[in-house]
Short mmCIF file of C-alpha atoms in Angstrom, two decimals:
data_model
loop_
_atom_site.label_atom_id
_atom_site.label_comp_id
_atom_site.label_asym_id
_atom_site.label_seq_id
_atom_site.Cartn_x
_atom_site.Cartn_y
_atom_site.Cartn_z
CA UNK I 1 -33.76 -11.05 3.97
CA UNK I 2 -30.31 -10.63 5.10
CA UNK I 3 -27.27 -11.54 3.26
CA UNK I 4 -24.21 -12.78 4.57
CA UNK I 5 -20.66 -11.88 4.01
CA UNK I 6 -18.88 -14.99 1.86
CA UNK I 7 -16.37 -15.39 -0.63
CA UNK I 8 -19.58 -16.86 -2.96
CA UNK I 9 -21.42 -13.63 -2.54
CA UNK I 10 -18.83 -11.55 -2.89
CA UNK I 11 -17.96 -13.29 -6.14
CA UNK I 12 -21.46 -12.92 -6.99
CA UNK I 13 -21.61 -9.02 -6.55
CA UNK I 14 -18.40 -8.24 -8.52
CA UNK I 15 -19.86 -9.89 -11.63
CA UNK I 16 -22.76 -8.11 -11.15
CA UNK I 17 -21.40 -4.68 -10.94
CA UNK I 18 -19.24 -5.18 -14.44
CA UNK I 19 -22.35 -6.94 -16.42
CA UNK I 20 -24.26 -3.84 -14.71
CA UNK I 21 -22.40 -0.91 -15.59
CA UNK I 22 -23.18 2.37 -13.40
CA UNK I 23 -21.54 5.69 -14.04
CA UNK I 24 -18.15 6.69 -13.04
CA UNK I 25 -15.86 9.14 -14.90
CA UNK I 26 -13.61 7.48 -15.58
CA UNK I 27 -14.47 4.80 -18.20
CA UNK I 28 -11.73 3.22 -18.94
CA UNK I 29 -11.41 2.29 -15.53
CA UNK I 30 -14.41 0.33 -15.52
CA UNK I 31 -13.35 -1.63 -18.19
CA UNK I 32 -9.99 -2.61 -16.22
CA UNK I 33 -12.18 -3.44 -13.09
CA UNK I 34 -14.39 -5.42 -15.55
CA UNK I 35 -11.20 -7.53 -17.10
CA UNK I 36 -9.74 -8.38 -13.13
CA UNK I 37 -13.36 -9.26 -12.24
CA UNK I 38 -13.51 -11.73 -15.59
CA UNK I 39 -10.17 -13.46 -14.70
CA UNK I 40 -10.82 -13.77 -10.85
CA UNK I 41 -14.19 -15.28 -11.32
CA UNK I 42 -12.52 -17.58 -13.73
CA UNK I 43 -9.94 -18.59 -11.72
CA UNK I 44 -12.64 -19.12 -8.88
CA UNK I 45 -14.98 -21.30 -10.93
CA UNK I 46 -12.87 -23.14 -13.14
CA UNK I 47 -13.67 -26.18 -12.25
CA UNK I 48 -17.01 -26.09 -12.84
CA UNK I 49 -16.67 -27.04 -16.01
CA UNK I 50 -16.79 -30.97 -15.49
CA UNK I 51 -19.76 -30.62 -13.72
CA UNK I 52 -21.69 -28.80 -16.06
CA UNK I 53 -23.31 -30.53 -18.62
CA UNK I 54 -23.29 -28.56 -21.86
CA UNK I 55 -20.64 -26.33 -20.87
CA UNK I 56 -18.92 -26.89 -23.83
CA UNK I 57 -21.22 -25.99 -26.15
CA UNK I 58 -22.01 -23.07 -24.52
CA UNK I 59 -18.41 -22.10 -24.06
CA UNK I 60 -18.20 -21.53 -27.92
CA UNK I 61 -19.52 -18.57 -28.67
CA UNK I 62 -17.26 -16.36 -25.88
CA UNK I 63 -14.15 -18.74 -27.75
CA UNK I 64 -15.12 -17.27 -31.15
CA UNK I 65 -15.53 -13.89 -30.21
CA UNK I 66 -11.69 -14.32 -28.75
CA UNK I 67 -10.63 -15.80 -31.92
CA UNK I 68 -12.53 -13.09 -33.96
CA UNK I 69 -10.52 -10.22 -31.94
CA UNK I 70 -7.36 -11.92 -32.46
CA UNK I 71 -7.72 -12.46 -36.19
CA UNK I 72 -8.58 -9.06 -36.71
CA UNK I 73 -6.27 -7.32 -34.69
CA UNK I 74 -4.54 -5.46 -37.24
CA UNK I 75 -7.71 -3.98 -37.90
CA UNK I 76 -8.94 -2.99 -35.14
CA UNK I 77 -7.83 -1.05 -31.49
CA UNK I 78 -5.95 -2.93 -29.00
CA UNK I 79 -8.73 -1.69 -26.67
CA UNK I 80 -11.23 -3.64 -28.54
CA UNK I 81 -9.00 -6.92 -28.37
CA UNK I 82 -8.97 -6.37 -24.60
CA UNK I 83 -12.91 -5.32 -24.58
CA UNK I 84 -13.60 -8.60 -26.94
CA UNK I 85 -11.89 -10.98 -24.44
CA UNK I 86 -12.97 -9.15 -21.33
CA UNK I 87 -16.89 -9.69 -23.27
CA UNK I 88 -16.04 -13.17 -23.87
CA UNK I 89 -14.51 -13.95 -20.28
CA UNK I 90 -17.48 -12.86 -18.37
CA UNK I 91 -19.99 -15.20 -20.79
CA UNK I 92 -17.50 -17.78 -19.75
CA UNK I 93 -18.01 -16.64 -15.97
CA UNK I 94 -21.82 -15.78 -15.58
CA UNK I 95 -22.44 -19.71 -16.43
CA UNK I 96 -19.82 -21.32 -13.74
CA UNK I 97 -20.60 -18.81 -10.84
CA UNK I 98 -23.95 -18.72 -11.25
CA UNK I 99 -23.85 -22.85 -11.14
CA UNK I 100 -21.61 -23.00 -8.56
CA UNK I 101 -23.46 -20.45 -6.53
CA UNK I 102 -26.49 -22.81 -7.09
CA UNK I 103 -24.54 -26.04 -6.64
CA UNK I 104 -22.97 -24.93 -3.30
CA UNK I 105 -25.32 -22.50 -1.78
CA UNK I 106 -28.97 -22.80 -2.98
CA UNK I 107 -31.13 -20.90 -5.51
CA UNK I 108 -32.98 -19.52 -3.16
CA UNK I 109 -30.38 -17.52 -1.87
CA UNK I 110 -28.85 -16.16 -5.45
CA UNK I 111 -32.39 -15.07 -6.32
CA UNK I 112 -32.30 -12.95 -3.02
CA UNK I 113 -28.98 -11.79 -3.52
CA UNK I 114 -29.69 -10.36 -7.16
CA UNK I 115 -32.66 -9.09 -6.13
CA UNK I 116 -31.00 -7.51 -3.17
CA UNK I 117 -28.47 -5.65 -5.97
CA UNK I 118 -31.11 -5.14 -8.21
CA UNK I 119 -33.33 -3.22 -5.74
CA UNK I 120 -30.05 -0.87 -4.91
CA UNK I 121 -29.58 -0.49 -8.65
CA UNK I 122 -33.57 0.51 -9.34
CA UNK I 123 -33.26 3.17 -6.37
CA UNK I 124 -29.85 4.43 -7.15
CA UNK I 125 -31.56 5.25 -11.00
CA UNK I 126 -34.76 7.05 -9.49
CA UNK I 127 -32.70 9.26 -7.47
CA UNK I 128 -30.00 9.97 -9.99
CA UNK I 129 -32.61 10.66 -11.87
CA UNK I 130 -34.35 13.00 -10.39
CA UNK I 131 -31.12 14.86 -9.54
CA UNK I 132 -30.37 15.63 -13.10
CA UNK I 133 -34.01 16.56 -13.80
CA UNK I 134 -33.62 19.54 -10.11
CA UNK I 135 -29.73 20.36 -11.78
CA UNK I 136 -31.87 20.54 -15.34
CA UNK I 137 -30.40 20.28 -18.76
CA UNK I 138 -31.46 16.77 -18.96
CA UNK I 139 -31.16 16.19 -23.04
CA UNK I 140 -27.78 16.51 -22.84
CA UNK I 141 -27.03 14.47 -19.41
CA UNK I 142 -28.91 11.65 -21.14
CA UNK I 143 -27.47 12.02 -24.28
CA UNK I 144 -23.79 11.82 -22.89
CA UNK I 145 -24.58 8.84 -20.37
CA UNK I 146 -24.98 10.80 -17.28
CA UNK I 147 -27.42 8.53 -15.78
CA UNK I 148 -26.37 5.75 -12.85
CA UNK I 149 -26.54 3.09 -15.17
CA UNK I 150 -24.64 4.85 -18.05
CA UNK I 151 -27.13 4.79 -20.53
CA UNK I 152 -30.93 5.06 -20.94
CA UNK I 153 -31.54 1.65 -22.67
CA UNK I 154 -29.62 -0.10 -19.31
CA UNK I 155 -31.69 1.43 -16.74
CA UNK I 156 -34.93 -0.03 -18.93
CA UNK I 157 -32.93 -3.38 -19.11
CA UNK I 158 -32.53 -3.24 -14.91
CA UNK I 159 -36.49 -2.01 -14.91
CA UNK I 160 -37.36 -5.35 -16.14
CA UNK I 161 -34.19 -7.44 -13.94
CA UNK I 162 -35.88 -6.00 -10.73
CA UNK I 163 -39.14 -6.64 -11.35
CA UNK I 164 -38.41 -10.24 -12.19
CA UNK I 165 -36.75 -10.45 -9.60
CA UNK I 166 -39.35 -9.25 -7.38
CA UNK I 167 -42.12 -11.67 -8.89
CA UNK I 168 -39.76 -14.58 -7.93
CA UNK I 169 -38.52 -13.58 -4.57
CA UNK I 170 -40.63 -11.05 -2.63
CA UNK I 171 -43.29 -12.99 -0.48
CA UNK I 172 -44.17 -10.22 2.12
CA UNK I 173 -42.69 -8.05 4.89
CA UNK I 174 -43.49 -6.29 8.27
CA UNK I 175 -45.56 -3.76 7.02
CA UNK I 176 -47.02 -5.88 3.83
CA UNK I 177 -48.26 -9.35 3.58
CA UNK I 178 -47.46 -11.92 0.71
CA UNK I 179 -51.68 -10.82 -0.57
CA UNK I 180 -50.41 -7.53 -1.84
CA UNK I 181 -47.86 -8.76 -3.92
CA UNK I 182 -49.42 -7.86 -7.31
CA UNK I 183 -50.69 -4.93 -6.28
CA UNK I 184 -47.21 -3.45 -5.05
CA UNK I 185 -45.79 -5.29 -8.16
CA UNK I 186 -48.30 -3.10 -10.86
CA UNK I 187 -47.14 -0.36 -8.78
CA UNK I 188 -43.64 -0.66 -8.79
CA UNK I 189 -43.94 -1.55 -12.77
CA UNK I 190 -45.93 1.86 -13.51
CA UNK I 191 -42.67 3.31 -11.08
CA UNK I 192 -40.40 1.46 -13.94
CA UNK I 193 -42.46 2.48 -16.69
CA UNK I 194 -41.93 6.51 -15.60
CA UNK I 195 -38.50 6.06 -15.09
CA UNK I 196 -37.98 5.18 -18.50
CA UNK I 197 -40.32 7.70 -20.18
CA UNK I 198 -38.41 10.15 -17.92
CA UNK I 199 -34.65 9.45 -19.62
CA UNK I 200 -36.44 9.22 -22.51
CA UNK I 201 -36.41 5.80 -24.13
CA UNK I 202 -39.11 4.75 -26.26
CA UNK I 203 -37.99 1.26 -26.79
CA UNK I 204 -37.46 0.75 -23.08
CA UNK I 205 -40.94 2.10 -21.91
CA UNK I 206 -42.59 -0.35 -24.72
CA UNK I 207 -40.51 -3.17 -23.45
CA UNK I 208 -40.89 -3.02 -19.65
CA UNK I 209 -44.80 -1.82 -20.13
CA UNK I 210 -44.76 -5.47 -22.04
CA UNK I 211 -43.07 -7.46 -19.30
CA UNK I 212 -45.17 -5.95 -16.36
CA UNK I 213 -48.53 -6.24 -18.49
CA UNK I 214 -47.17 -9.93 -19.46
CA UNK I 215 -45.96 -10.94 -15.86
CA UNK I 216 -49.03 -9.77 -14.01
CA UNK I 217 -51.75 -11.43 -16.49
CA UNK I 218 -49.61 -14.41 -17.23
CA UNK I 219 -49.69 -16.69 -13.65
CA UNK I 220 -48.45 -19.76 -13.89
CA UNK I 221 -48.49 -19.83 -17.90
CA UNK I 222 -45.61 -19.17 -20.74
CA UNK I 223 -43.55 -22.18 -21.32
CA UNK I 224 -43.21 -21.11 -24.51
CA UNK I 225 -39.28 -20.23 -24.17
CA UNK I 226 -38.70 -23.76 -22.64
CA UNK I 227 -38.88 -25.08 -26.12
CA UNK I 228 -35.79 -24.83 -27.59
CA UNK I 229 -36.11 -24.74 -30.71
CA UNK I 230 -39.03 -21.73 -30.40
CA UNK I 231 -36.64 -19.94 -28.59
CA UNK I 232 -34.20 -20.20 -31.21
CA UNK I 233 -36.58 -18.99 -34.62
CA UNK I 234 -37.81 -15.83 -32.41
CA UNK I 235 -34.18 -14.72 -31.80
CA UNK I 236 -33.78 -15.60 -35.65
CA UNK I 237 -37.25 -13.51 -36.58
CA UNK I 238 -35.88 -10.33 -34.01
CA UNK I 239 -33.27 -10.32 -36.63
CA UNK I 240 -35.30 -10.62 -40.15
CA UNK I 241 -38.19 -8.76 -38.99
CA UNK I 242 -36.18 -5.66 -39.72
CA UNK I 243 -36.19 -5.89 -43.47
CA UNK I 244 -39.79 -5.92 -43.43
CA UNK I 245 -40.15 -3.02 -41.00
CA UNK I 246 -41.28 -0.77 -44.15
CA UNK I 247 -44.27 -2.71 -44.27
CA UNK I 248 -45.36 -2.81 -40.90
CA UNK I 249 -44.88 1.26 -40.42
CA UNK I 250 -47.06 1.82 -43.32
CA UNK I 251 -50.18 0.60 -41.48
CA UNK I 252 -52.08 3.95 -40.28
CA UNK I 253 -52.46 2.68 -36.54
CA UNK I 254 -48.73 2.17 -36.39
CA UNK I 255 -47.57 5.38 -37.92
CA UNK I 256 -50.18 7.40 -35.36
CA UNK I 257 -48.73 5.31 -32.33
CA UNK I 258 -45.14 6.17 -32.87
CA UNK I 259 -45.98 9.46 -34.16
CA UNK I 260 -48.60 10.36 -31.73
CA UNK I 261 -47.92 8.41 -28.54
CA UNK I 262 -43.96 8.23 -28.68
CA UNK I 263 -43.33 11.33 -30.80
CA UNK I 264 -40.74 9.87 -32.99
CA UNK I 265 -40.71 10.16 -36.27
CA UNK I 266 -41.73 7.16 -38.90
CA UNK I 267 -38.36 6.26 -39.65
CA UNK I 268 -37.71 4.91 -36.21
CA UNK I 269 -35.52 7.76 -35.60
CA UNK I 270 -33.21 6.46 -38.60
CA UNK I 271 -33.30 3.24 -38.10
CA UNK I 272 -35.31 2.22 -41.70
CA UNK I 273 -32.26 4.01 -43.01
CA UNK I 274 -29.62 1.99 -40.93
CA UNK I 275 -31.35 -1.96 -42.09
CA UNK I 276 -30.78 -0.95 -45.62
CA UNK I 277 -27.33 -0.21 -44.93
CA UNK I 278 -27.21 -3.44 -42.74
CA UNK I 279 -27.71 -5.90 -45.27
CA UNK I 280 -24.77 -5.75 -47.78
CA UNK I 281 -22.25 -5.42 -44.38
CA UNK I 282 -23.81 -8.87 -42.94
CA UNK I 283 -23.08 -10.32 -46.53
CA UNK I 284 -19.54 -9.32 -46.29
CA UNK I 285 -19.35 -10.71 -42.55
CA UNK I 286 -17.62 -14.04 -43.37
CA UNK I 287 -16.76 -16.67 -40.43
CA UNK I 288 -15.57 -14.16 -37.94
CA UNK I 289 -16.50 -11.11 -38.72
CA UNK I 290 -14.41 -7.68 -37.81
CA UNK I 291 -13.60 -8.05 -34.64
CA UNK I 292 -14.95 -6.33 -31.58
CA UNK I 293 -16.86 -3.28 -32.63
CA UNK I 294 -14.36 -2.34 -35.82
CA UNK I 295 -17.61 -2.06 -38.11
CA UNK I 296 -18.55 0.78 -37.01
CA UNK I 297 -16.17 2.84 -37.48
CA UNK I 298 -15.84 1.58 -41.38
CA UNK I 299 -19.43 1.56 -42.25
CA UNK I 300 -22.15 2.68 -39.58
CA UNK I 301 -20.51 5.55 -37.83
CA UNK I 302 -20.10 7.82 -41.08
CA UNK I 303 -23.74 7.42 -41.20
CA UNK I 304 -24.01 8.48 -37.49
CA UNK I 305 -24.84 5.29 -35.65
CA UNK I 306 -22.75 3.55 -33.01
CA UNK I 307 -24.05 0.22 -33.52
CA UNK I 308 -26.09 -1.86 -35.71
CA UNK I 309 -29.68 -1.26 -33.95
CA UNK I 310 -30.40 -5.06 -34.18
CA UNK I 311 -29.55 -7.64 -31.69
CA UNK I 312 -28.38 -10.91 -34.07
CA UNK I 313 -27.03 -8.43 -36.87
CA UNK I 314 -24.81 -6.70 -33.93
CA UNK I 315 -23.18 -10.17 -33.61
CA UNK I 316 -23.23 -10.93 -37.03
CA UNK I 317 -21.38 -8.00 -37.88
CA UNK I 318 -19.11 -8.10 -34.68
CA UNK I 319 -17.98 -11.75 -34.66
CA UNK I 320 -19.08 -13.28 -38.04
CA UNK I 321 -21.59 -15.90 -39.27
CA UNK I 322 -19.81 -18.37 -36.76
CA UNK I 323 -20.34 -16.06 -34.07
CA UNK I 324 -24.06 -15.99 -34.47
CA UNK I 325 -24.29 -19.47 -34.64
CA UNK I 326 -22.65 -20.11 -31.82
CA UNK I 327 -24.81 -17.74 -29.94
CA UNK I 328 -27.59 -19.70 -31.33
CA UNK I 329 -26.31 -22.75 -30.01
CA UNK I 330 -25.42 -21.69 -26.88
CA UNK I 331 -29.63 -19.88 -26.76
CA UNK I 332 -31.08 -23.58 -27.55
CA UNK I 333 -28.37 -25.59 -25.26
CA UNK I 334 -29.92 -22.77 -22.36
CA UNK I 335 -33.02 -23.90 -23.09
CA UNK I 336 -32.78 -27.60 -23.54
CA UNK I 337 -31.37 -28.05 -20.28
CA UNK I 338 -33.94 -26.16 -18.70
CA UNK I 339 -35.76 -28.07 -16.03
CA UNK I 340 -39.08 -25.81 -14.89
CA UNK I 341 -40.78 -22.80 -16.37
CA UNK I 342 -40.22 -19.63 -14.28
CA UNK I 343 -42.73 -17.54 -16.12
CA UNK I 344 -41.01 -14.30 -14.72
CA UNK I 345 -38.06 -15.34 -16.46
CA UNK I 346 -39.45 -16.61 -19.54
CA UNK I 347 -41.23 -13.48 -19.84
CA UNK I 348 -37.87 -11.35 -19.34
CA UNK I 349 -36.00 -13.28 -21.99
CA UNK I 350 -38.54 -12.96 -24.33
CA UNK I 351 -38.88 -9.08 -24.21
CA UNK I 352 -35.26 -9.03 -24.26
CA UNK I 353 -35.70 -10.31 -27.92
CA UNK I 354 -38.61 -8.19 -28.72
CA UNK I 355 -36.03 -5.21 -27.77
CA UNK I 356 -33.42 -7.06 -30.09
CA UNK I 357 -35.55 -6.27 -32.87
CA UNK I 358 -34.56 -2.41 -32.84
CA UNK I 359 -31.53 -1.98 -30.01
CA UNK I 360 -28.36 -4.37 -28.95
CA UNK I 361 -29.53 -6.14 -25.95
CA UNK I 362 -27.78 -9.52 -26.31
CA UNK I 363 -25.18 -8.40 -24.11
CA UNK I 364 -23.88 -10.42 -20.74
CA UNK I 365 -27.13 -9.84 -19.49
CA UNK I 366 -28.98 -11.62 -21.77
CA UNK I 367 -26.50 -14.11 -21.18
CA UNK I 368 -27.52 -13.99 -17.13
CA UNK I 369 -31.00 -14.65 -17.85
CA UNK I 370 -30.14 -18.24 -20.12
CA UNK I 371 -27.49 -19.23 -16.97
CA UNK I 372 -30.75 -18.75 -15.00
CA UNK I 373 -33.04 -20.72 -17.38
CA UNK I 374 -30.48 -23.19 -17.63
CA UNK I 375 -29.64 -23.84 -14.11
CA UNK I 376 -32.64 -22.88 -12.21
CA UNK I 377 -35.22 -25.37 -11.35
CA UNK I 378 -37.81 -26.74 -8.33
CA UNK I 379 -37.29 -28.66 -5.80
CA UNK I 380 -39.63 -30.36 -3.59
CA UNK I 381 -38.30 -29.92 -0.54
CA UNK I 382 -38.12 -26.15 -1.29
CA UNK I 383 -40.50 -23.12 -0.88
CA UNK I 384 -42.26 -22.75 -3.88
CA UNK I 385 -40.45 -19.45 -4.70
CA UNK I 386 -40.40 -19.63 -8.08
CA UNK I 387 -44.09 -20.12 -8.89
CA UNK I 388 -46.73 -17.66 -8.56
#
């Protein structure tokens, strides 16, 4: 599975590494290598656009969080202007490079090239961390983002990226044949699974345990997330589920699971206390919200939380009513356009919005996996790579 040397797949790396972020010290600097990587690519894909059908629609929700930022820029840093259109640059980008890539190369190949960066990314994290649990003091490593990729909820998020990408690529080697694909793949989910009990993320080890238990029982099934409208009400119900949460944690079974299995308390480690906050700030929203992360610092912060623990209320709060719509629009569009179901994919996108319910993952990697449901389809004159 060797990869060649082009401008495409060079393209296709550096947008990988800044929608993948991986530790270096100096942070800042990632975000400058992440705003160069946003213009090249758009300079490089541009004209995409009049091939893509949809494109437009799609393009609005990276134009409102631009408009957002520059409305409220008297509110907010000038780093978070540059981090807003950086954010919104990139969801511009994954959608023309990764249908250009298809349009001029062949899926085929992109699914071997992520999975190619994916597989450096998953051994990078083991190692890394098992260095910091040999060095030792490993509460505070994780705590501060001394992991390869930054924090613990991104290495879960990669967990589930290279085991998808495994299902839909891997069809044997030298040493194994195609037959023991699902047995290596239940092994290299329990591998994922550890990893993420070992930095310590609850919601990531409940969210890649339900993609690998999901992928490997599902075969050919799940077309549920081809329906665009379905796809739409779940990201909706990820977002309203959390003012019934109460409820829910009352139920004995519940409270011993998270108490007794997961060892966190019944507050979700304060996030009950966080969705009552929530509610009056989404209220106060309007059209275009505050701007690229200024919330926080206004409303959530003083109560000692960085962000709004909720995928749709993150945007909501971030880049308005307008904002969420638009990211609605841009979730059905995805979906409507979609041509095949990939159940390794479907099943990715949908624990991405079961993790929405209680952390922020609608980030440009969410926004990778609806270029791929979008663009990705079969062929009959091609390998049946993407069902299993």
């Amino acid at each position: 599975m060797k990869i060649k040397i082009t401008k495409l797949n060079f393209m296709m790396t550096v947008l990988w590494l800044s929608i993948f972020p991986f530790y270096i010290p100096w942070e800042k600097l990632f975000y400058v290598f992440q705003f160069i990587v946003s213009v090249m690519i758009l300079i490089y894909s541009i004209r995409e656009i009049i091939k893509i059908q949809g494109i437009f629609l799609c393009g609005l929700y990276p134009m409102v969080i631009i408009i957002s930022c520059l409305i409220n820029r008297h509110k907010i840093l000038i780093t978070q202007v540059f981090r807003g259109t950086t954010l919104a640059l990139l969801v511009f980008d994954i959608f023309l490079l990764v249908h250009k890539y298809i349009r001029v190369k062949n899926k085929e190949d992109l699914l071997r090239l992520c999975f190619k960066l994916s597989n450096f990314y998953m051994i990078m994290n083991v190692l890394w961390t098992i260095a910091i649990y040999l060095v030792g003091n490993v509460d505070q490593k994780i705590a501060t983002g001394f992991l390869f990729s930054k924090s613990k909820f991104n290495v879960a998020y990669m967990c589930i990226f290279f085991l998808m990408f495994y299902w839909m690529v891997w069809s044997g080697n030298k040493m194994l044949s195609k037959r023991h694909k699902r047995k290596l793949f239940l092994c290299l989910g329990i591998v994922s699974i550890l990893l993420c009990v070992a930095v310590k993320t609850a919601t990531g080890t409940i969210i890649v345990t339900l993609f690998v238990s999901l992928t490997y029982l599902s075969g050919k099934s799940f077309k549920i997330i081809n329906n665009p409208v379905i796809l739409v009400v779940n990201v909706l119900i990820s977002m309203f589920v959390i003012f019934s949460l109460n409820i829910f944690i009352s139920v004995p079974a519940v409270q011993n699971i998270i108490t007794g299995l997961f060892h966190k308390d019944l507050t979700l480690t304060g996030r009950l206390r966080i969705y009552e906050l929530i509610y009056p700030l989404l209220m106060r929203a309007g059209l275009f919200g505050n701007g690229y992360g200024s919330y926080v610092v206004e409303s959530l912060e003083y109560h000692g939380w960085y962000n709004a623990q909720n995928g749709l209320s993150e945007i909501i709060l971030n880049y308005g009513f307008l904002g969420a719509g638009s990211f609605l629009l841009m979730v059905f569009v995805s979906a409507w356009k979609s041509k095949t179901c990939i159940p390794a994919l479907n099943i990715a996108i949908m624990v991405f919005i079961v993790g929405a319910i209680v952390e922020v993952p609608y980030t440009e990697r969410f926004i990778l996996l609806l270029a791929l449901l979008m663009f990705l389809d079969t062929d009959s004159n091609k390998r049946e790579i993407f069902i299993e």
